CSV table of C-alpha atoms and ligand atoms in Angstrom, one decimal:
chain,number,residue,atom,x,y,z
A,1,UNK,CA,0.0,0.0,0.0
A,2,UNK,CA,1.3,3.4,-0.9
A,3,UNK,CA,-1.1,5.4,1.2
A,4,UNK,CA,-2.7,4.5,4.5
A,5,UNK,CA,-5.4,7.0,5.3
A,6,UNK,CA,-5.8,5.7,8.9
A,7,UNK,CA,-2.3,7.0,9.9
A,8,UNK,CA,-3.9,10.5,10.4
A,9,UNK,CA,-6.7,9.0,12.6
A,10,UNK,CA,-4.8,6.7,14.9
A,11,UNK,CA,-4.6,8.8,18.1
A,12,UNK,CA,-6.3,11.8,19.6
A,13,UNK,CA,-3.0,13.7,19.3
A,14,UNK,CA,-2.8,13.4,15.5
A,15,UNK,CA,-6.6,13.8,15.0
A,16,UNK,CA,-6.4,17.1,16.9
A,17,UNK,CA,-3.4,18.2,14.9
A,18,UNK,CA,-5.1,17.7,11.5
A,19,UNK,CA,-8.7,18.7,12.5
A,20,UNK,CA,-10.1,21.1,9.9
A,21,UNK,CA,-13.0,22.6,12.0
A,22,UNK,CA,-12.9,23.9,15.5
A,23,UNK,CA,-15.9,25.4,17.3
A,24,UNK,CA,-15.3,27.9,20.1
A,25,UNK,CA,-17.7,29.9,22.3
A,26,UNK,CA,-16.8,33.0,20.1
A,27,UNK,CA,-18.7,31.4,17.3
A,28,UNK,CA,-22.0,31.4,19.1
A,29,UNK,CA,-24.9,33.9,19.3
A,30,UNK,CA,-27.1,33.0,22.2
A,31,UNK,CA,-30.8,33.6,21.5
A,32,UNK,CA,-32.7,34.8,24.7
A,33,UNK,CA,-36.4,35.1,25.4
A,34,UNK,CA,-37.5,38.0,27.6
A,35,UNK,CA,-40.8,38.5,29.4
A,36,UNK,CA,-42.3,41.0,31.7
A,37,UNK,CA,-42.2,40.6,35.5
A,38,UNK,CA,-39.7,40.2,38.4
A,39,UNK,CA,-37.6,37.1,39.2
A,40,UNK,CA,-39.3,35.1,36.5
A,41,UNK,CA,-37.6,32.2,34.9
A,42,UNK,CA,-40.2,30.3,33.0
A,43,UNK,CA,-39.6,26.9,31.4
A,44,UNK,CA,-40.6,26.3,27.8
A,45,UNK,CA,-42.2,22.9,27.5
A,46,UNK,CA,-41.0,22.2,23.9
A,47,UNK,CA,-37.5,23.5,24.6
A,48,UNK,CA,-36.2,21.6,27.7
A,49,UNK,CA,-33.5,23.5,29.5
A,50,UNK,CA,-34.5,26.8,27.9
A,51,UNK,CA,-36.3,29.7,29.7
A,52,UNK,CA,-38.0,33.0,29.3
A,53,UNK,CA,-36.3,35.5,31.6
A,54,UNK,CA,-37.6,38.7,33.2
A,55,UNK,CA,-35.2,41.6,32.9
A,56,UNK,CA,-33.6,41.1,36.4
A,57,UNK,CA,-32.7,37.5,35.7
A,58,UNK,CA,-31.8,38.3,32.1
A,59,UNK,CA,-28.9,40.4,33.6
A,60,UNK,CA,-27.7,37.4,35.6
A,61,UNK,CA,-27.9,35.2,32.5
A,62,UNK,CA,-25.9,37.8,30.5
A,63,UNK,CA,-23.1,37.8,33.1
A,64,UNK,CA,-23.0,34.0,33.1
A,65,UNK,CA,-22.8,33.8,29.3
A,66,UNK,CA,-20.1,36.5,29.2
A,67,UNK,CA,-18.1,34.5,31.7
A,68,UNK,CA,-18.3,31.5,29.5
A,69,UNK,CA,-16.8,33.4,26.5
A,70,UNK,CA,-20.1,34.1,24.7
A,71,UNK,CA,-19.9,37.6,23.3
A,72,UNK,CA,-23.2,38.1,21.5
A,73,UNK,CA,-26.9,37.5,22.2
A,74,UNK,CA,-30.0,37.7,20.0
A,75,UNK,CA,-33.0,39.1,21.9
A,76,UNK,CA,-36.6,38.1,21.4
A,77,UNK,CA,-39.5,39.3,23.6
A,78,UNK,CA,-42.8,37.8,24.5
A,79,UNK,CA,-45.3,40.6,24.1
A,80,UNK,CA,-48.4,40.6,26.4
A,81,UNK,CA,-51.6,39.8,24.3
A,82,UNK,CA,-53.2,43.1,25.3
A,83,UNK,CA,-50.5,45.0,23.5
A,84,UNK,CA,-50.7,43.2,20.2
A,85,UNK,CA,-52.3,44.8,17.2
A,86,UNK,CA,-52.0,44.7,13.4
A,87,UNK,CA,-49.6,47.7,13.1
A,88,UNK,CA,-46.7,46.8,15.4
A,89,UNK,CA,-47.5,49.7,17.7
A,90,UNK,CA,-45.8,48.2,20.7
A,91,UNK,CA,-42.7,47.3,18.7
A,92,UNK,CA,-42.0,51.1,18.4
A,93,UNK,CA,-42.5,51.9,22.0
A,94,UNK,CA,-39.3,53.5,23.3
A,95,UNK,CA,-40.2,51.9,26.7
A,96,UNK,CA,-41.2,48.6,25.3
A,97,UNK,CA,-39.9,45.3,26.6
A,98,UNK,CA,-37.3,44.9,23.8
A,99,UNK,CA,-36.0,48.5,24.3
A,100,UNK,CA,-35.7,47.9,28.0
A,101,UNK,CA,-34.1,44.5,27.4
A,102,UNK,CA,-31.4,46.0,25.2
A,103,UNK,CA,-30.5,48.5,27.9
A,104,UNK,CA,-30.6,45.8,30.6
A,105,UNK,CA,-28.0,43.7,28.7
A,106,UNK,CA,-25.7,46.7,28.3
A,107,UNK,CA,-26.0,47.5,32.0
A,108,UNK,CA,-25.2,43.9,32.9
A,109,UNK,CA,-22.2,43.7,30.5
A,110,UNK,CA,-21.4,46.7,28.3
A,111,UNK,CA,-19.1,44.5,26.1
A,112,UNK,CA,-21.9,42.1,25.2
A,113,UNK,CA,-22.9,42.5,21.5
A,114,UNK,CA,-26.7,43.0,21.4
A,115,UNK,CA,-28.6,41.8,18.4
A,116,UNK,CA,-32.3,42.2,18.2
A,117,UNK,CA,-35.0,40.4,16.3
A,118,UNK,CA,-36.8,42.7,13.9
A,119,UNK,CA,-40.2,41.3,12.7
A,120,UNK,CA,-43.8,41.9,13.7
A,121,UNK,CA,-44.9,38.4,14.7
A,122,UNK,CA,-44.4,38.7,18.5
A,123,UNK,CA,-46.4,42.0,18.4
A,124,UNK,CA,-49.0,40.9,15.8
A,125,UNK,CA,-52.6,40.0,16.8
A,126,UNK,CA,-52.4,37.7,13.7
A,127,UNK,CA,-49.1,36.1,14.6
A,128,UNK,CA,-47.6,37.1,11.2
A,129,UNK,CA,-44.3,38.9,10.5
A,130,UNK,CA,-46.0,41.7,8.7
A,131,UNK,CA,-49.2,43.9,8.6
A,132,UNK,CA,-52.2,41.8,7.5
A,133,UNK,CA,-54.9,42.9,5.1
A,134,UNK,CA,-57.5,40.2,4.4
A,135,UNK,CA,-55.4,37.1,3.8
A,136,UNK,CA,-52.4,39.2,2.5
A,137,UNK,CA,-49.2,40.1,4.3
A,138,UNK,CA,-48.5,43.6,3.0
A,139,UNK,CA,-44.9,44.2,2.0
A,140,UNK,CA,-44.1,47.9,1.7
A,141,UNK,CA,-46.3,48.9,4.6
A,142,UNK,CA,-44.5,46.3,6.8
A,143,UNK,CA,-41.1,47.4,5.6
A,144,UNK,CA,-41.8,51.0,6.8
A,145,UNK,CA,-42.6,49.7,10.3
A,146,UNK,CA,-39.5,47.4,10.3
A,147,UNK,CA,-37.3,50.4,9.5
A,148,UNK,CA,-38.8,52.4,12.4
A,149,UNK,CA,-38.5,49.4,14.7
A,150,UNK,CA,-34.8,49.0,13.8
A,151,UNK,CA,-34.2,52.7,14.5
A,152,UNK,CA,-35.9,52.3,17.9
A,153,UNK,CA,-33.6,49.3,18.7
A,154,UNK,CA,-30.6,51.3,17.6
A,155,UNK,CA,-31.7,54.2,19.8
A,156,UNK,CA,-32.0,51.8,22.8
A,157,UNK,CA,-28.4,50.7,22.2
A,158,UNK,CA,-28.6,47.6,19.9
A,159,UNK,CA,-25.3,46.8,18.1
A,160,UNK,CA,-27.0,44.8,15.3
A,161,UNK,CA,-30.6,44.6,14.2
A,162,UNK,CA,-31.6,41.2,12.8
A,163,UNK,CA,-34.6,41.4,10.4
A,164,UNK,CA,-36.2,37.9,10.3
A,165,UNK,CA,-39.3,38.8,8.4
A,166,UNK,CA,-38.4,38.1,4.7
A,167,UNK,CA,-40.2,41.1,3.3
A,168,UNK,CA,-38.7,42.5,0.0
A,169,UNK,CA,-36.5,45.5,0.3
A,170,UNK,CA,-36.3,45.8,4.0
A,171,UNK,CA,-32.5,45.8,4.3
A,172,UNK,CA,-32.2,48.9,2.1
A,173,UNK,CA,-35.0,50.6,4.0
A,174,UNK,CA,-33.4,49.8,7.4
A,175,UNK,CA,-30.0,50.9,6.2
A,176,UNK,CA,-31.4,54.2,4.9
A,177,UNK,CA,-33.3,54.8,8.2
A,178,UNK,CA,-30.1,54.2,10.2
A,179,UNK,CA,-28.0,56.4,7.9
A,180,UNK,CA,-30.5,59.3,8.0
A,181,UNK,CA,-30.5,59.2,11.7
A,182,UNK,CA,-26.7,58.9,12.0
A,183,UNK,CA,-26.6,55.4,13.4
A,184,UNK,CA,-23.5,54.7,11.3
A,185,UNK,CA,-22.2,52.0,13.8
A,186,UNK,CA,-25.3,49.9,13.9
A,187,UNK,CA,-25.0,46.6,11.9
A,188,UNK,CA,-27.6,44.6,10.0
A,189,UNK,CA,-27.6,40.8,10.3
A,190,UNK,CA,-30.1,39.8,7.7
A,191,UNK,CA,-32.0,36.6,7.8
A,192,UNK,CA,-31.4,36.5,4.1
A,193,UNK,CA,-32.3,32.9,3.3
A,194,UNK,CA,-35.0,32.0,5.7
A,195,UNK,CA,-37.1,29.0,4.8
A,196,UNK,CA,-40.8,28.3,5.7
A,197,UNK,CA,-39.9,25.5,8.1
A,198,UNK,CA,-41.7,23.3,10.5
A,199,UNK,CA,-38.6,23.4,12.7
A,200,UNK,CA,-39.7,26.8,14.2
A,201,UNK,CA,-42.6,25.1,16.1
A,202,UNK,CA,-41.0,25.2,19.6
A,203,UNK,CA,-40.0,28.9,19.1
A,204,UNK,CA,-43.5,29.8,18.4
A,205,UNK,CA,-44.5,28.1,21.7
A,206,UNK,CA,-41.9,30.1,23.5
A,207,UNK,CA,-43.2,33.5,22.2
A,208,UNK,CA,-46.8,32.5,21.7
A,209,UNK,CA,-46.3,33.8,18.1
A,210,UNK,CA,-47.8,31.0,15.9
A,211,UNK,CA,-49.7,32.4,12.9
A,212,UNK,CA,-53.4,32.8,13.7
A,213,UNK,CA,-54.3,31.9,10.1
A,214,UNK,CA,-52.6,30.3,7.2
A,215,UNK,CA,-48.8,29.9,7.1
A,216,UNK,CA,-45.7,31.9,6.3
A,217,UNK,CA,-45.1,30.5,2.8
A,218,UNK,CA,-45.9,33.8,1.0
A,219,UNK,CA,-42.8,35.4,2.6
A,220,UNK,CA,-40.5,32.7,3.9
A,221,UNK,CA,-38.8,30.5,1.2
A,222,UNK,CA,-39.8,27.2,-0.2
A,223,UNK,CA,-37.5,24.5,1.1
A,224,UNK,CA,-37.4,22.9,-2.3
A,225,UNK,CA,-35.2,25.8,-3.6
A,226,UNK,CA,-31.5,26.5,-3.6
A,227,UNK,CA,-31.0,29.2,-6.3
A,228,UNK,CA,-33.6,31.4,-4.7
A,229,UNK,CA,-31.4,31.4,-1.5
A,230,UNK,CA,-28.5,32.8,-3.6
A,231,UNK,CA,-30.7,35.5,-5.1
A,232,UNK,CA,-32.1,36.6,-1.8
A,233,UNK,CA,-28.7,36.7,-0.2
A,234,UNK,CA,-26.9,38.6,-3.0
A,235,UNK,CA,-29.7,41.1,-2.9
A,236,UNK,CA,-29.4,41.6,0.8
A,237,UNK,CA,-25.6,42.1,0.4
A,238,UNK,CA,-26.2,44.7,-2.2
A,239,UNK,CA,-28.8,46.4,0.0
A,240,UNK,CA,-26.2,46.8,2.8
A,241,UNK,CA,-26.4,43.7,5.0
A,242,UNK,CA,-23.2,43.3,7.2
A,243,UNK,CA,-23.9,39.6,7.9
A,244,UNK,CA,-26.2,37.2,6.1
A,245,UNK,CA,-27.9,34.2,7.5
A,246,UNK,CA,-29.2,30.8,6.5
A,247,UNK,CA,-32.1,29.4,8.6
A,248,UNK,CA,-32.7,26.6,9.7
A,249,UNK,CA,-29.2,25.1,9.8
A,250,UNK,CA,-29.0,21.3,9.9
A,251,UNK,CA,-31.5,20.5,7.1
A,252,UNK,CA,-29.9,23.3,5.0
A,253,UNK,CA,-26.2,22.6,5.2
A,254,UNK,CA,-26.0,22.6,1.4
A,255,UNK,CA,-27.4,26.1,1.4
A,256,UNK,CA,-24.9,27.3,4.0
A,257,UNK,CA,-22.1,26.0,1.8
A,258,UNK,CA,-23.6,27.5,-1.3
A,259,UNK,CA,-23.9,30.9,0.3
A,260,UNK,CA,-20.4,30.6,1.8
A,261,UNK,CA,-19.0,30.0,-1.7
A,262,UNK,CA,-21.0,33.0,-3.1
A,263,UNK,CA,-20.5,35.9,-0.7
A,264,UNK,CA,-17.4,37.4,0.9
A,265,UNK,CA,-19.1,38.8,4.1
A,266,UNK,CA,-19.7,36.7,7.2
A,267,UNK,CA,-22.3,33.9,7.0
A,268,UNK,CA,-24.3,33.0,10.0
A,269,UNK,CA,-26.6,30.0,10.5
A,270,UNK,CA,-29.5,29.7,12.8
A,271,UNK,CA,-29.6,26.3,14.5
A,272,UNK,CA,-33.3,26.6,15.3
A,273,UNK,CA,-35.7,25.6,18.1
A,274,UNK,CA,-36.9,22.4,16.4
A,275,UNK,CA,-33.4,21.3,15.8
A,276,UNK,CA,-32.6,21.8,19.5
A,277,UNK,CA,-35.8,20.1,20.6
A,278,UNK,CA,-35.1,17.0,18.5
A,279,UNK,CA,-31.8,16.4,20.2
A,280,UNK,CA,-33.2,17.1,23.6
A,281,UNK,CA,-36.1,14.7,23.1
A,282,UNK,CA,-34.0,11.9,21.8
A,283,UNK,CA,-31.5,12.4,24.6
A,284,UNK,CA,-34.3,12.4,27.3
A,285,UNK,CA,-35.3,9.0,26.0
A,286,UNK,CA,-31.7,7.8,26.1
A,287,UNK,CA,-31.7,7.4,22.3
A,288,UNK,CA,-28.9,9.9,21.7
A,289,UNK,CA,-26.0,11.1,23.8
A,290,UNK,CA,-26.9,14.8,24.1
A,291,UNK,CA,-23.4,16.2,24.4
A,292,UNK,CA,-22.1,14.3,21.5
A,293,UNK,CA,-25.1,15.1,19.3
A,294,UNK,CA,-24.8,18.7,20.2
A,295,UNK,CA,-21.1,19.0,19.4
A,296,UNK,CA,-21.3,17.0,16.2
A,297,UNK,CA,-24.3,19.2,15.0
A,298,UNK,CA,-22.5,22.5,15.8
A,299,UNK,CA,-19.3,21.3,14.1
A,300,UNK,CA,-21.2,20.2,11.0
A,301,UNK,CA,-22.8,23.7,10.8
A,302,UNK,CA,-19.4,25.4,11.0
A,303,UNK,CA,-17.9,22.9,8.6
A,304,UNK,CA,-20.6,23.6,6.1
A,305,UNK,CA,-19.5,27.2,6.1
A,306,UNK,CA,-21.1,29.1,8.9
A,307,UNK,CA,-18.8,31.7,10.4
A,308,UNK,CA,-21.2,32.2,13.3
A,309,UNK,CA,-24.0,30.1,14.7
A,310,UNK,CA,-27.1,31.2,16.6
A,311,UNK,CA,-27.9,28.2,18.8
A,312,UNK,CA,-29.8,27.4,22.0
A,313,UNK,CA,-26.9,25.1,22.8
A,314,UNK,CA,-24.5,28.1,23.1
A,315,UNK,CA,-24.2,27.9,26.9
A,316,UNK,CA,-24.0,24.1,27.1
A,317,UNK,CA,-21.5,23.9,24.3
A,318,UNK,CA,-19.4,26.7,25.7
A,319,UNK,CA,-19.2,24.9,29.1
A,320,UNK,CA,-17.8,21.8,27.3
A,321,UNK,CA,-15.4,23.3,24.9
A,322,UNK,CA,-14.5,26.7,26.5
B,401,LIG,C1,-39.9,35.4,13.8
B,401,LIG,C2,-38.8,34.4,14.0
B,401,LIG,C3,-39.0,33.0,14.1
B,401,LIG,C4,-37.7,32.5,14.4
B,401,LIG,C5,-36.9,33.5,14.6
B,401,LIG,N1,-37.5,34.7,14.3
B,401,LIG,C6,-40.2,32.2,13.8
B,401,LIG,C7,-40.9,32.3,12.6
B,401,LIG,O1,-40.4,32.8,11.6
B,401,LIG,O2,-42.0,31.8,12.6
B,401,LIG,C8,-37.5,31.0,14.6
B,401,LIG,C9,-36.4,30.7,15.5
B,401,LIG,C10,-36.4,29.3,16.0
B,401,LIG,O3,-37.2,28.4,15.6
B,401,LIG,O4,-35.5,28.9,16.8
B,401,LIG,N2,-39.8,36.2,12.7
């Protein structure tokens, strides 16, 4: 034999030396769910080990994450039903929960990078990402609110806004709004290739944000499509996105690679709630080793081409590899 491939696999020492992909806590964005109240840490049934935090406990969580080497968080809020409408009114409230959450994170740890979800669904009486008229989700009217919402987050101190709505033209509108108001240091992480996926189910439980009618297929992408992801992403880059994203991650590793080979700005991937829940559920039954499944999954997402990964495993993984 001229070549024995197993030579490079025979000990942990040589395997570590030639490993192509290493995940570190610096790769992770930790999504966080925030609710009103005091000393509230509410379990989410379909996301074992994950919680909704009130602002006081959010601060504790931020300090813990920072101590583990996690340097960025992605904020989501659970809006009380009474404040939901069809215009995103509460999303623009300077004293709204999101705006207070941004400030709370910065108080707890000024260095923590704060990214905020920009979409109407948590605020929508219809559970849709945009303004609803009849059975339609209006595009341009929604984009105007998303730009105002982004501005509101920037004012509260967000480092990055992360539009997750998939309306057309929103990156340009957000960039213009930021520029016109001199927020020249606020970044945009665009959910540029976001698919209409069943894997968001547990997240919608977490925020009580499931669509009240229909589905999200008229704005989120068809999972049968690959070229469409390239088009969406190139357009967002052109409109001024600083970071693009593929979502979900594990069922879309081919898309992550495709995007990585296409753009020269950082690519993120969102390892979504359903992907987290699957591993948790199988592990609870003893059918999978949770730690191994988690590390293998996260490594595969990075190997596919993700420079950063939004994942509910951020804290657990950081504890193991940090
Ligand atoms: C809302 C939003 C969703 C997720 C992130 N932002 C849900 C959706 O589009 O219905 C999903 C995240 C997850 O499942 O972990 N615009």
